[in-house]
Coordinates of C-alpha atoms and ligand atoms in Angstrom, one line a residue:
X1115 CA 171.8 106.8 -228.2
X1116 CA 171.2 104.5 -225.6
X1117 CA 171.1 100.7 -226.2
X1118 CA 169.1 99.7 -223.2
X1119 CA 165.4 99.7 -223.9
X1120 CA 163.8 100.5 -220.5
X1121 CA 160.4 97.9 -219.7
X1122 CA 158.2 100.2 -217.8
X1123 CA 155.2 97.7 -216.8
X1124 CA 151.9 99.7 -216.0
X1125 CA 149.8 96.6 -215.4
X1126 CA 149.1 97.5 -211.5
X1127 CA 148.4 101.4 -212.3
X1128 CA 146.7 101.1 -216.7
X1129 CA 146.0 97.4 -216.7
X1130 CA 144.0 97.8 -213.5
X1131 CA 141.6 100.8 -214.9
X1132 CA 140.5 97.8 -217.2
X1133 CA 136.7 97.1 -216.2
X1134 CA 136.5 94.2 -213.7
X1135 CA 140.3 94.3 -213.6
X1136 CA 140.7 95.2 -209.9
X1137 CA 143.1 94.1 -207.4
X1138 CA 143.2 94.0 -203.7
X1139 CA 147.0 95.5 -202.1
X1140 CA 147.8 92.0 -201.7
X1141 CA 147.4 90.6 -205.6
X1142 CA 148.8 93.8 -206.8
X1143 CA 152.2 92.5 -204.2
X1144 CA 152.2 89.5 -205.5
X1145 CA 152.0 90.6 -209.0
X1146 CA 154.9 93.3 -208.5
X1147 CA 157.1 90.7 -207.2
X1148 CA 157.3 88.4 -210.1
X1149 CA 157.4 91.4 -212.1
X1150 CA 160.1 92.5 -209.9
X1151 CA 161.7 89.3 -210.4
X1152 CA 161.4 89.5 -214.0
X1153 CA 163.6 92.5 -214.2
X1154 CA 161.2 94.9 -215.2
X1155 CA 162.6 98.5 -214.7
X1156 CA 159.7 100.8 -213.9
X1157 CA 157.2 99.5 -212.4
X1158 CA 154.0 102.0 -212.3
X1159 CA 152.2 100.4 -209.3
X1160 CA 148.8 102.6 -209.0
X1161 CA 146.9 106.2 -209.1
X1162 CA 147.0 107.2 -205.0
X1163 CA 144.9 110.4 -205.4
X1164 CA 142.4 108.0 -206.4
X1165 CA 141.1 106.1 -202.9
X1166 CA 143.1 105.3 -199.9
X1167 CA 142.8 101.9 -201.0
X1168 CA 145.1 102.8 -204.2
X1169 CA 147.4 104.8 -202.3
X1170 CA 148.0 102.1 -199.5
X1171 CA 148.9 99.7 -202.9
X1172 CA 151.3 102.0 -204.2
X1173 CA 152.8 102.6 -200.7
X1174 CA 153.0 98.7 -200.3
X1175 CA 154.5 98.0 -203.2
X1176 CA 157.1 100.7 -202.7
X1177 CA 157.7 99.5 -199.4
X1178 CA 158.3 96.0 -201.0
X1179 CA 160.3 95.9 -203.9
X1180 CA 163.6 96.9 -204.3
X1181 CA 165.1 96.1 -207.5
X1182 CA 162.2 97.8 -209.4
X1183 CA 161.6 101.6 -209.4
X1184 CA 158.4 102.0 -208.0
X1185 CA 156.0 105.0 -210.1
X1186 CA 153.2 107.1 -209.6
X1187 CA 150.4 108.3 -211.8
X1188 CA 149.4 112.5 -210.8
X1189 CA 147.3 114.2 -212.5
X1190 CA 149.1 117.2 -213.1
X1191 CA 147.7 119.1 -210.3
X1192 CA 148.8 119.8 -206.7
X1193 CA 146.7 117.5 -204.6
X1194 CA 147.5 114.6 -207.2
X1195 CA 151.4 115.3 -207.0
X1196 CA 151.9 115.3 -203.6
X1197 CA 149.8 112.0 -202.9
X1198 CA 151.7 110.7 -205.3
X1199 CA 155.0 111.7 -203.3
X1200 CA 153.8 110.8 -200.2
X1201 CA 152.7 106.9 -201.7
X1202 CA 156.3 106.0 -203.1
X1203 CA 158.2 107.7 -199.9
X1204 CA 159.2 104.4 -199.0
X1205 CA 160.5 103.5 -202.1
X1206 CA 164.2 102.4 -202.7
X1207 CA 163.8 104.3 -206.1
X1208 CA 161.1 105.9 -206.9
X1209 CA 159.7 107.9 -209.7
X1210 CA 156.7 110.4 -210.5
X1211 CA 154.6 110.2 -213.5
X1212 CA 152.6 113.2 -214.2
X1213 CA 150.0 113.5 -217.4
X1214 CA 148.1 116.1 -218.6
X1215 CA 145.9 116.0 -222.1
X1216 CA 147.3 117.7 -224.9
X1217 CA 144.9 116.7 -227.7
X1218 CA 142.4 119.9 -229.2
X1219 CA 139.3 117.2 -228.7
X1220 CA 140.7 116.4 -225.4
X1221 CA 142.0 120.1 -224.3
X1222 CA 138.5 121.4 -224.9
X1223 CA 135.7 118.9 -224.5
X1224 CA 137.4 116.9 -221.6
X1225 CA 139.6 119.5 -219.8
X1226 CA 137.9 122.5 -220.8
X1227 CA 141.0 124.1 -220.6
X1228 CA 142.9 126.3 -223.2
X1229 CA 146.6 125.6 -224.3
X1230 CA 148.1 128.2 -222.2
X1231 CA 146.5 126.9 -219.3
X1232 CA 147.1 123.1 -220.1
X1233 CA 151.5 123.7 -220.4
X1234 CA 151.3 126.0 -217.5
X1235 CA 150.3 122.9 -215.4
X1236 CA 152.6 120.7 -217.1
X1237 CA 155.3 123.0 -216.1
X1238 CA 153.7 123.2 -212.8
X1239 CA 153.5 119.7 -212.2
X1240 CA 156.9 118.9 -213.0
X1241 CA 158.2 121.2 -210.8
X1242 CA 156.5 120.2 -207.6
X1243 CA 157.1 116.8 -208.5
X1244 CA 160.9 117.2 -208.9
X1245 CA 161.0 118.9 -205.0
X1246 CA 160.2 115.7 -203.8
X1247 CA 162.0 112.9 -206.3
X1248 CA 164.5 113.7 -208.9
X1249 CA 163.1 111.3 -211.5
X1250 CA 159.8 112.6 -212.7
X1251 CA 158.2 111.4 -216.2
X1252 CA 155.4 113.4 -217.8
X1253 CA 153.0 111.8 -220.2
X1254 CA 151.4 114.7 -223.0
X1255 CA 147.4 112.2 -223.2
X1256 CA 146.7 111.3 -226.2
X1257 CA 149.4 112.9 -228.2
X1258 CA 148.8 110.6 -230.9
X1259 CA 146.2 113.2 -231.6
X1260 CA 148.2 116.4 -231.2
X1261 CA 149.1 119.3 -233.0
X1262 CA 153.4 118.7 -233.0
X1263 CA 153.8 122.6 -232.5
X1264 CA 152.4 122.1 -229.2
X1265 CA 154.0 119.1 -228.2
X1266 CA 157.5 120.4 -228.8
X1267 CA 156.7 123.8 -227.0
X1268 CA 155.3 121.6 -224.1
X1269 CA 158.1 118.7 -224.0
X1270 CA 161.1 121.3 -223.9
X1271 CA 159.6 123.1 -221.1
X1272 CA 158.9 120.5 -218.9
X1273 CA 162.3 119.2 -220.0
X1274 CA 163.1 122.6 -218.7
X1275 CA 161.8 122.5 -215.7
X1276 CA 163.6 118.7 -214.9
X1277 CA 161.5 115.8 -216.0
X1278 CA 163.6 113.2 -217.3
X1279 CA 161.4 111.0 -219.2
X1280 CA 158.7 112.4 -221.9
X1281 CA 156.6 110.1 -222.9
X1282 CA 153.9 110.2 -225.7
X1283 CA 151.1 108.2 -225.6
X1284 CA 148.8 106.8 -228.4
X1285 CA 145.9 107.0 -226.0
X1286 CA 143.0 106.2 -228.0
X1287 CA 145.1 104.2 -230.3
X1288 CA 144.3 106.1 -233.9
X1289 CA 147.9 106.2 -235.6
X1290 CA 149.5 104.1 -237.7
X1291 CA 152.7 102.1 -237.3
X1292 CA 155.0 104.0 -240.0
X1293 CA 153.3 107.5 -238.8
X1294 CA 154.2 106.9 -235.3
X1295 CA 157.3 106.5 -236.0
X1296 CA 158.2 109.3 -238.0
X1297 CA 156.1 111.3 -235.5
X1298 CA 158.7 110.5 -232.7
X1299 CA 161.5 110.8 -235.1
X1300 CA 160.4 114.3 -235.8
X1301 CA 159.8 115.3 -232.0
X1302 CA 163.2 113.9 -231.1
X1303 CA 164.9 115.9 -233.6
X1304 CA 162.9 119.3 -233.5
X1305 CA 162.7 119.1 -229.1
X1306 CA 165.9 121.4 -228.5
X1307 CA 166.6 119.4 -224.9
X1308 CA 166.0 116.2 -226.4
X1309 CA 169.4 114.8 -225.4
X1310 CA 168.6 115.5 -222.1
X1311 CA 166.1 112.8 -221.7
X1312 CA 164.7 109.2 -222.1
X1313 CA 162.1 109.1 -224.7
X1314 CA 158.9 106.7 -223.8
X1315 CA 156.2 105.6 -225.7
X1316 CA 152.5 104.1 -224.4
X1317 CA 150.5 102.6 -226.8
X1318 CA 146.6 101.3 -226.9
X1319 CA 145.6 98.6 -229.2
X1320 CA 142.3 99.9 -230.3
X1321 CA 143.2 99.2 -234.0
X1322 CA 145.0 96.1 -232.6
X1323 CA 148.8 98.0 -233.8
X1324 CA 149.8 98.7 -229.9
X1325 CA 152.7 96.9 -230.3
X1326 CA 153.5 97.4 -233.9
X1327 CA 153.6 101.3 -233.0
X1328 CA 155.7 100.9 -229.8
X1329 CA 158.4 98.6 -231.7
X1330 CA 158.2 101.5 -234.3
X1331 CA 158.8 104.1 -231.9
X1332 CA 161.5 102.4 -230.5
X1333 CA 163.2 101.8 -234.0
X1334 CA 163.0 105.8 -234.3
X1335 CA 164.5 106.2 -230.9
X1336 CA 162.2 105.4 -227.8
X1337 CA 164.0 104.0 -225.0
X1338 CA 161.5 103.5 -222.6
X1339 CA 158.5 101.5 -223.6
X1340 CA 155.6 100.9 -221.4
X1341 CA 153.3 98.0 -221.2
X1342 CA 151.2 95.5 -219.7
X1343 CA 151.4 91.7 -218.7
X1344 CA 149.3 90.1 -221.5
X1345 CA 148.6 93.4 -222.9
X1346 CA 146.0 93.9 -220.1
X1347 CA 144.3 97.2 -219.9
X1348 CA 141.5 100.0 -220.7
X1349 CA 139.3 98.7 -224.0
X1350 CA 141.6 96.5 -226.2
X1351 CA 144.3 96.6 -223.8
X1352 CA 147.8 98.5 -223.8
X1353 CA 151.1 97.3 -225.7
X1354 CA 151.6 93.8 -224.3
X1355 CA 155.3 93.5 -222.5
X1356 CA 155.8 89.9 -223.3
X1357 CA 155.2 90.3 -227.2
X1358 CA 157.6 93.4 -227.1
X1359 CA 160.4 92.4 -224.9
X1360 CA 160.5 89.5 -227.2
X1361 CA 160.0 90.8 -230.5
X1362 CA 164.0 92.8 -229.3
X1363 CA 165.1 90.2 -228.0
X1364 CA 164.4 87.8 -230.7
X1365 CA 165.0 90.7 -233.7
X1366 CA 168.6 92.0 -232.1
X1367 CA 169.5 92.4 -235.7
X1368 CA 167.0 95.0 -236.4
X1369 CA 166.7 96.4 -233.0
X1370 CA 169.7 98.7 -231.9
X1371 CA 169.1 98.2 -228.0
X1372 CA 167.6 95.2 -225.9
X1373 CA 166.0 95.0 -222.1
X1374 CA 167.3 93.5 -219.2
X1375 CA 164.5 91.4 -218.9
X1376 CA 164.9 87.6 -217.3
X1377 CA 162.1 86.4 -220.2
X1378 CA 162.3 82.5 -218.1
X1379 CA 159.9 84.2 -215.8
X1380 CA 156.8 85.7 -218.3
X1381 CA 154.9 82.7 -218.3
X1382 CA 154.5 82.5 -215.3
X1383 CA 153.8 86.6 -214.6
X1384 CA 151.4 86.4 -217.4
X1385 CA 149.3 83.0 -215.8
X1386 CA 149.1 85.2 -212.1
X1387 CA 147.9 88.5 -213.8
X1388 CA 145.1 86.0 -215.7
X1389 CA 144.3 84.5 -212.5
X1390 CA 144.4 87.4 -210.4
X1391 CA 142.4 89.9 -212.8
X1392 CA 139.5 87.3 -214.2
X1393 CA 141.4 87.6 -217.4
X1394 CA 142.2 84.2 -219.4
X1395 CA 144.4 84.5 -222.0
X1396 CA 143.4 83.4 -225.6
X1397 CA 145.2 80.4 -226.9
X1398 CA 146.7 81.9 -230.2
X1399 CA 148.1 84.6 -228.3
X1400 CA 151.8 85.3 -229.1
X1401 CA 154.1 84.0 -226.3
X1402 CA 152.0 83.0 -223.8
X1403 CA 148.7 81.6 -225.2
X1404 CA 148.6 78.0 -224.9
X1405 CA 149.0 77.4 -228.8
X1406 CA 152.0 80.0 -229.5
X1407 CA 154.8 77.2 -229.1
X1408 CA 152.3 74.1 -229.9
X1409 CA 153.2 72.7 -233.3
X1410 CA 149.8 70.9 -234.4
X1411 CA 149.8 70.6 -238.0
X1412 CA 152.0 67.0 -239.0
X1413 CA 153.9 69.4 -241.5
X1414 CA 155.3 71.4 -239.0
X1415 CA 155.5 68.8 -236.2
X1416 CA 158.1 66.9 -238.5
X1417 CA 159.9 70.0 -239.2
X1418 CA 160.2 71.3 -236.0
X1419 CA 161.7 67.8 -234.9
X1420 CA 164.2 67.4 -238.0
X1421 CA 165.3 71.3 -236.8
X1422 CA 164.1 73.1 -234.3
X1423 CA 164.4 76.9 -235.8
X1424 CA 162.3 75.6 -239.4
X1425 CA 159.4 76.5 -237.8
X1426 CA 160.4 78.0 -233.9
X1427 CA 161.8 81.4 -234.5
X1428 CA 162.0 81.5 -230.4
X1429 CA 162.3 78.6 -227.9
X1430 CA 159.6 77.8 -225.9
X1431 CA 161.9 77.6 -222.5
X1432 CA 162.8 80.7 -223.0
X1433 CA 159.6 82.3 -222.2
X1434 CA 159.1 79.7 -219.3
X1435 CA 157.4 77.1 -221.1
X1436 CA 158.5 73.8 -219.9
X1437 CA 156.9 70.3 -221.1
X1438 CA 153.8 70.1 -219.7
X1439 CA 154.8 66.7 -218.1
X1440 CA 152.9 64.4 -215.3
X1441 CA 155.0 66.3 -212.5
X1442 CA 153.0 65.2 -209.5
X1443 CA 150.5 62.4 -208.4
X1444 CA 148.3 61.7 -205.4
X1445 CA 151.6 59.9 -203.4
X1446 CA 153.6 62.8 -203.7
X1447 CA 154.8 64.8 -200.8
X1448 CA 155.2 67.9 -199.5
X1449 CA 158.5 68.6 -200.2
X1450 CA 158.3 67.4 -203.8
X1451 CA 155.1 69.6 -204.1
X1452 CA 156.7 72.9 -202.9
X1453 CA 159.8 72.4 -205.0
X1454 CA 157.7 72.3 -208.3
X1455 CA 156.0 75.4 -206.8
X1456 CA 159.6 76.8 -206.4
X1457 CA 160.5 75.9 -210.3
X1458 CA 157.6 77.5 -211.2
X1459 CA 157.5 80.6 -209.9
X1460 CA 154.8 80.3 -207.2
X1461 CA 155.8 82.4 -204.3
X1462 CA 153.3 82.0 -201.1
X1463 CA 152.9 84.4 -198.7
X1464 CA 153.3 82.5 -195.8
X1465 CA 153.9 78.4 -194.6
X1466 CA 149.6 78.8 -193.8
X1467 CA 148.9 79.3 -197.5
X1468 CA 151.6 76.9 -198.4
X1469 CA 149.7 73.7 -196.3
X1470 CA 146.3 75.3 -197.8
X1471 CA 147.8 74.8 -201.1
X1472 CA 149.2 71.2 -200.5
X1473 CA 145.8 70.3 -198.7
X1474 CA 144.0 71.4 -202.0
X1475 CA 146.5 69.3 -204.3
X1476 CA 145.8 66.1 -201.9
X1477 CA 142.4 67.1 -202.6
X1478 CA 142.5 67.2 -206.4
X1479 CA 144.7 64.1 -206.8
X1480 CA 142.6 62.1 -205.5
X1481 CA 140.0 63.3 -208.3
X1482 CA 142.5 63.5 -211.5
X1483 CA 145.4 61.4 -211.3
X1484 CA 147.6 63.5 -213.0
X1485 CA 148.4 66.3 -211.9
X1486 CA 150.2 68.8 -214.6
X1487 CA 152.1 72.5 -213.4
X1488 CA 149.1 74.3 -215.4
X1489 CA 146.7 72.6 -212.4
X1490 CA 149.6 73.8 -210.0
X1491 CA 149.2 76.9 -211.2
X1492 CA 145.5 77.4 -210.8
X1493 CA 145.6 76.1 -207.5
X1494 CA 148.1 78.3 -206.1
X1495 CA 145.7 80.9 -207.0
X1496 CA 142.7 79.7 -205.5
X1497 CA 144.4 79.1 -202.2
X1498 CA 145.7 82.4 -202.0
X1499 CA 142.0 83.8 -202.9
X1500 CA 140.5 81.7 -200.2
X1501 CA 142.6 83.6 -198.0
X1502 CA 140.8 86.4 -198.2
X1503 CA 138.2 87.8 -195.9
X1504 CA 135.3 86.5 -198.3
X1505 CA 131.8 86.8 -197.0
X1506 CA 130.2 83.9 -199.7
X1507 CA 132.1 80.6 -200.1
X1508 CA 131.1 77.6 -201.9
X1509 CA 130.4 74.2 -199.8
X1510 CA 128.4 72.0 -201.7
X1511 CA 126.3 71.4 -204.7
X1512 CA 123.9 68.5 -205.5
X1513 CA 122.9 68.5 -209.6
X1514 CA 119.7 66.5 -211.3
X1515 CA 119.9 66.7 -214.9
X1516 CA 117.8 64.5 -217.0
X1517 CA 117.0 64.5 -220.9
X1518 CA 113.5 66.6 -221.4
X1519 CA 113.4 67.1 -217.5
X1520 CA 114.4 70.5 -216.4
X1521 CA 117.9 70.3 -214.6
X1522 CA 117.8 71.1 -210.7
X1523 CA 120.3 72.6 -208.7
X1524 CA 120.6 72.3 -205.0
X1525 CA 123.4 74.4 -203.2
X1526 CA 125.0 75.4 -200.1
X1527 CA 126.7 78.5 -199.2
X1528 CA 128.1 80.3 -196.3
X1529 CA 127.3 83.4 -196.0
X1530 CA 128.7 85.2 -193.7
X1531 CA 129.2 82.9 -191.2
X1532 CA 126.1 80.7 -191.6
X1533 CA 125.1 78.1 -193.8
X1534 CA 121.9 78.9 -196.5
X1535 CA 120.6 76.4 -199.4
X1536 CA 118.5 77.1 -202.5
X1537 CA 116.8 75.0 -204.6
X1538 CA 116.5 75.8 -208.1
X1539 CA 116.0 75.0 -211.9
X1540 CA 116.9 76.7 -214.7
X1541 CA 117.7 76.4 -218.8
X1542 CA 120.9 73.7 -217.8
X1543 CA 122.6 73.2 -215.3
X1544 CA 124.9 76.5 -215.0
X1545 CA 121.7 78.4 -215.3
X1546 CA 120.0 76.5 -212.3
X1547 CA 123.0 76.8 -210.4
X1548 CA 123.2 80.3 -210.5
X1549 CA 119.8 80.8 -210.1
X1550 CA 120.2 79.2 -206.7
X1551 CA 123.2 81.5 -206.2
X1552 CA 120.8 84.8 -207.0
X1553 CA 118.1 83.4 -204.4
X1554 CA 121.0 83.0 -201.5
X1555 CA 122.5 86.4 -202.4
X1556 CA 119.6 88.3 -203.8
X1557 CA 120.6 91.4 -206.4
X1558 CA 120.5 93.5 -209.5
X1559 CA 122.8 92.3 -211.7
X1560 CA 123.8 91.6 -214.8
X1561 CA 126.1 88.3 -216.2
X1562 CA 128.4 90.3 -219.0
X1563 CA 130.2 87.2 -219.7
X1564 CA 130.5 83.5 -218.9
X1565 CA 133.7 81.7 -220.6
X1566 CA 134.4 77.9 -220.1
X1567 CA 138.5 76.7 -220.7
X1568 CA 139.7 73.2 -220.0
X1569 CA 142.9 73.7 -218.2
X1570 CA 144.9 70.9 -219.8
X1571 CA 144.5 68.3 -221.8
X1572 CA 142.2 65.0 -221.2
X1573 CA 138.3 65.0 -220.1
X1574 CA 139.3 64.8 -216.5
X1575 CA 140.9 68.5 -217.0
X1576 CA 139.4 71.1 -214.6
X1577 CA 137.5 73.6 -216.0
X1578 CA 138.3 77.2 -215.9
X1579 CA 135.4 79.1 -215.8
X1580 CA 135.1 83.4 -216.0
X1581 CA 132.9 85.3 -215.4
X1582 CA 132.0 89.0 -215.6
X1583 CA 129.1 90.3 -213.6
X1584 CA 127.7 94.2 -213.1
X1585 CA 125.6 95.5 -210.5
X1586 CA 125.3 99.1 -209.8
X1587 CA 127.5 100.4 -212.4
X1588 CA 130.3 98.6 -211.0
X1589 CA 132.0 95.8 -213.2
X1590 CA 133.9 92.2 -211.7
X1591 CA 135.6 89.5 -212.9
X1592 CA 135.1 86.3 -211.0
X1593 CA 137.5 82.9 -211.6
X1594 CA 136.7 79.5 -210.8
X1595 CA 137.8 76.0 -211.5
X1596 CA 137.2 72.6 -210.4
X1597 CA 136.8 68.9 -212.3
X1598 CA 133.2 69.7 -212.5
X1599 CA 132.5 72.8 -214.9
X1600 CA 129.2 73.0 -213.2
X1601 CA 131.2 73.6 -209.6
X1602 CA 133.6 75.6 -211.4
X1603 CA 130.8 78.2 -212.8
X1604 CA 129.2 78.6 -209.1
X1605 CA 132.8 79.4 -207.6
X1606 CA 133.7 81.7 -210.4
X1607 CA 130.0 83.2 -209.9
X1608 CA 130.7 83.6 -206.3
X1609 CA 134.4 85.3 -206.4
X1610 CA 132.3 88.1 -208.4
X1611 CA 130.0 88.4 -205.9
X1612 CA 132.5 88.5 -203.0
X1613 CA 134.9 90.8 -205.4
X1614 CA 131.2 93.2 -205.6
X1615 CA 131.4 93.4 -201.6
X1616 CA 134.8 93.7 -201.3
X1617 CA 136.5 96.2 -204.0
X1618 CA 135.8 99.8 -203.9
X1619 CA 134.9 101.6 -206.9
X1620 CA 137.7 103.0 -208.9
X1621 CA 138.2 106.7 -210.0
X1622 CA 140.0 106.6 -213.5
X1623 CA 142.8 109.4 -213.6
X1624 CA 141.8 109.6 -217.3
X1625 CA 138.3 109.6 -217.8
X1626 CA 137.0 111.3 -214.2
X1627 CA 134.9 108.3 -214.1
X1628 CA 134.3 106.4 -210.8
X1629 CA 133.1 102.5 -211.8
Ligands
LIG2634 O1 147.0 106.2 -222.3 C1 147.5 107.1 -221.7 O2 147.6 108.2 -222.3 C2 147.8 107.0 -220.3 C3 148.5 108.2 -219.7 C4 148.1 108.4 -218.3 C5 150.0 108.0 -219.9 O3 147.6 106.0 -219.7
LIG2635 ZN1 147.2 104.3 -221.2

């Protein structure tokens, strides 16, 4: 058996089809280069039978990256698999994923399709898929679920008819660690053709044991595992990469194969998926939450110093964690700024977003003296947002708050072109403000969430602010930050509204749902 664990990242294609998760083309670039540049393997970059929108992604990408194979989610039927062909064309390697349910509850309430019919499409699809690229993976949905007879009699024949992946999925994630495992185990001894392909498994951490069950499955044999940058994706998320890459890495006495993976670069994939997809990432979460290397408690601060591995079982740099150190101040200069962007990752686009970046560093220097890489790397972000074609952006706001008076909010948009103020007051000061946001840009909507994270240490942090908004069925996530929480809540507010107006709704291969 093989000892190279294949990291199939589905953040761009499963991650997305979280709600208020969506990307433009551009993000979803940007994204696939740092995973690109982390080494990941298999990168599954979108749905194209879903919109043109998705299929000009998954064309982009493939047009884009070369060290990554760029994949394709199909349904498994015929319009599906030759979009899907026609998005990765461009590809330097590409790669076909086709699905189809296999569960009883799934096979009858969702498809409404009988057995027979459900592996006659699997066969079909992997055959039409293999016409047009000669690596093709198909995906039995929710197999976690499904009756092993079946799976074996519908894994060998579309082994048969040339997939060379098979990949089971705990969809709705319902099983259990030590049952997955032995589930796989079972499979990959009782599937005839077996040897003939690379076993993957695609776990969802409804029960919060994505991970658990994909290191399990890989301990029985899996050698492709798929995954998403801060274990992004539909309801609690899929398998997160980072924990699993280094849970190998780090356990290369239990685990008999390791990924190619560069790890130096997660931190920094895992800080643009947050700031791309509205996403923050909780501070005691393993690897790259900002507590999982901070030693608080005196106990283990003195043990850690005396020696390191007493407490550190992995080492902070090797994640991309660097000290979070003063790096830059209002005198420095261009040069010195783009090199620390270099060090950390931070691509841009073009020398246009690279000055718009520097301008807003001038700009935040002179309100916080210093100026640490977790403000770089918030900023990088909001310049390349600003880029976009947004119809509502920010440009001033002028606050009155008073004990037992109620708070006013006077603010200034453009919109569209033209300048509009409202004046406003609400229950505080993030209320009136957004109140005076609602009277600018008048709608129906609904404020599903409204977090507030200091971005580093020290009261003159900026704040972070998300916030999820629906209107219309459809769901956003907005991101803003600034020194002032109360600016940062009115430019988080409106990136939802301008990601309202400018994302389509999103057809989920899974569900049939359009959001
Ligand atoms: O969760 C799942 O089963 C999927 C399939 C499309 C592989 O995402
Ligand atoms: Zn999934």
């Amino acid at each position: 058996m093989s000892s190279e664990l294949i990291i199939f990242d589905t953040t761009l294609r499963d991650g997305e089809q979280s709600p208020g998760a969506s990307m433009t083309v551009d993000e979803k670039v940007r994204i696939a280069r740092i995973l690109e540049k982390l080494g990941v393997d298999v990168i599954e970059a979108g749905f194209p039978a879903a919109s043109v929108g998705d299929f000009e992604a998954v064309q982009k990408v493939a047009s884009q990256i070369g060290d990554s194979r760029i994949c394709a989610l199909a349904r498994a039927n015929p319009g599906d698999v030759s979009r899907a062909a026609e998005a990765i064309r461009g590809a330097r390697a590409s790669r076909i994923h086709t699905f189809i349910a296999t569960s009883p509850i799934h096979m009858q309430a969702k498809l409404r399709m009988s057995p027979e019919d459900v592996f006659e499409k699997a066969v079909a699809a992997v055959k039409q898929a293999r016409a047009s690229t000669d690596d093709v993976e198909f995906s039995a949905e929710d197999a976690g679920r499904s009756d092993e007879d079946f799976l074996c009699r519908i894994f060998e024949a579309v082994i048969d008819a040339g997939a060379s992946t098979v990949n089971i999925p705990d969809t709705v994630g319902y099983t259990m660690p030590e049952q997955f495992g032995e589930m796989f185990a079972r499979l990959m001894n009782r599937i005839p053709n077996a040897d003939k392909v690379v076993f993957s498994v695609h776990c969802h951490n409804d029960l919060g044991v994505a991970v658990a069950n994909s290191l399990a499955a890989v301990k029985a044999g899996a050698r492709q595992v798929e995954c998403t940058i801060n274990g992004l994706g539909e309801r609690a998320g899929n398998a997160s990469l980072e924990e699993i890459v280094m849970a190998v890495r780090t356990r290369q006495d239990f685990f008999p194969c390791d990924s190619r993976l560069d790890t130096t670069h997660i931190l920094a994939a895992s800080r643009l998926v947050s700031n791309i997809t509205g996403f923050p990432v909780q501070p005691n979460k393993a690897i790259v939450g900002a507590n999982a290397f901070a030693h608080e408690a005196g106990i283990h601060q003195d043990g850690v110093l005396k020696q390191r591995d007493t407490y550190e079982i992995m080492r902070a740099e090797d994640v991309g964690w660097s000290a979070n150190q003063i790096v830059l101040g209002k005198h420095s200069g261009r040069n010195a700024f783009r090199e620390r962007m270099v060090a950390l990752d931070i691509e841009f686009s073009s020398e246009a977003e690279l000055n718009l970046a520097f301008d807003r560093f001038k700009e935040l220097a002179d309100k916080k003296h210093e100026i640490f890489d977790d403000d770089l790397q918030v900023l990088a972000g909001d310049s390349a947002a600003s880029q976009r074609d947004e119809t509502l952006r920010f440009v001033s706001l002028k606050t009155v708050s008073q004990t037992g008076d109620a708070p006013v909010a006077e603010l200034t948009l453009e919109k569209a072109g033209s300048e509009e103020t409202a004046k406003t007051t609400g229950d505080g000061l993030v209320d009136a403000s957004f109140r005076a946001v609602d009277d600018i840009v008048p709608g129906d909507r609904a404020l599903l969430l409204y977090s507030v994270n200091a971005i580093t240490a020290g009261s003159d942090s900026q704040g972070e602010v998300s916030v999820r908004l629906q209107e219309n069925g459809r769901i956003v996530n907005g991101q803003g930050t600034d020194t002032d929480i109360v600016v940062a809540s009115v430019k988080a507010y409106i990136n939802a509204l301008n990601k309202l107006q400018l994302s389509p709704q999103r057809f989920n291969p899974q569900s049939g749902e359009t959001v």
